C-alpha angles and dihedrals in degrees: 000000000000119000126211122171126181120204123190107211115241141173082248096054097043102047087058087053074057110061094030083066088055097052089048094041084056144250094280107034084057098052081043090064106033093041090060084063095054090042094051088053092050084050091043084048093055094044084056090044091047088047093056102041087056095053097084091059103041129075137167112021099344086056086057102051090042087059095046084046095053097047090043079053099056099034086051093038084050106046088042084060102041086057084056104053093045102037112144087044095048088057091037097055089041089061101043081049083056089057117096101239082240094055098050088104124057140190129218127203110190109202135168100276104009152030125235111203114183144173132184088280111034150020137222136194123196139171112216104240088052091044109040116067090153140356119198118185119210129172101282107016148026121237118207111188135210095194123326093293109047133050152116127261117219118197124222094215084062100052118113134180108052126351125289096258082060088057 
């Protein structure tokens, strides 16, 4: 029985990519990395805070880049932590950005030895063992991996040609 699938990329989808990687990256490469946002806002905090406690006794110039300093600071501070906090959507909404609006939604072809996976401008062909690194299932998709960083997400919905327990 052959197997195609066709998946339509969404935040939601990918943000689940998203946090799958992180579990396969590891516990703590993924605080690591999500922790140096957290850490460059804290620094960035600390620039603004410098900025402004320096302001009463500044004039002139130096009045002027305190003050620069302090609002780099705050806008940097804020976006780092920001990062932070939303994470996994950040990173979500960046890769769905990278997408060409005419490749958002993908085929797949599964066929004896290989996957096609295929959008509106390109192709792909893929034996399994070359491909999969990794498949995680959720709920409503199934993840195959290249790595811990690329992959496709096939969405159950999408599947035809026999029922997801059959893949």
């Amino acid at each position: 029985m052959k197997y195609t699938g066709r998946t339509t990329y969404s935040l939601e989808n990918l943000r689940t990519f998203q946090q799958v990687s992180a579990v396969i990256r590891g516990r703590r490469a993924s605080l690591l990395s999500r922790g140096s946002y957290a850490a460059a806002g804290i620094l960035f905090a600390a620039i603004a805070l410098w900025g402004l406690l320096s302001l009463p006794g500044s004039e002139g110039a130096d009045w002027f880049w305190n003050l620069v300093i302090a609002a780099l600071g705050a806008w940097m501070a804020f976006q780092m932590l920001l990062t932070a906090v939303t994470y996994f959507t950040y990173f979500a909404r960046r890769a769905l950005r990278s997408i060409p609006a005419d490749a958002h939604e993908n085929f797949f072809s599964f066929e004896d030895r290989h996957v096609v996976v295929s959008n509106r401008t390109k192709s792909w062909s893929f034996r399994y063992g070359d491909m999969v690194d990794t498949v995680y299932e959720t709920q409503g998709c199934f993840l195959l991996f290249i790595g811990w960083r690329n992959g496709y997400v096939l969405e159950k919905s999408g599947l035809e040609g026999g029922d997801v327990d059959g893949l």
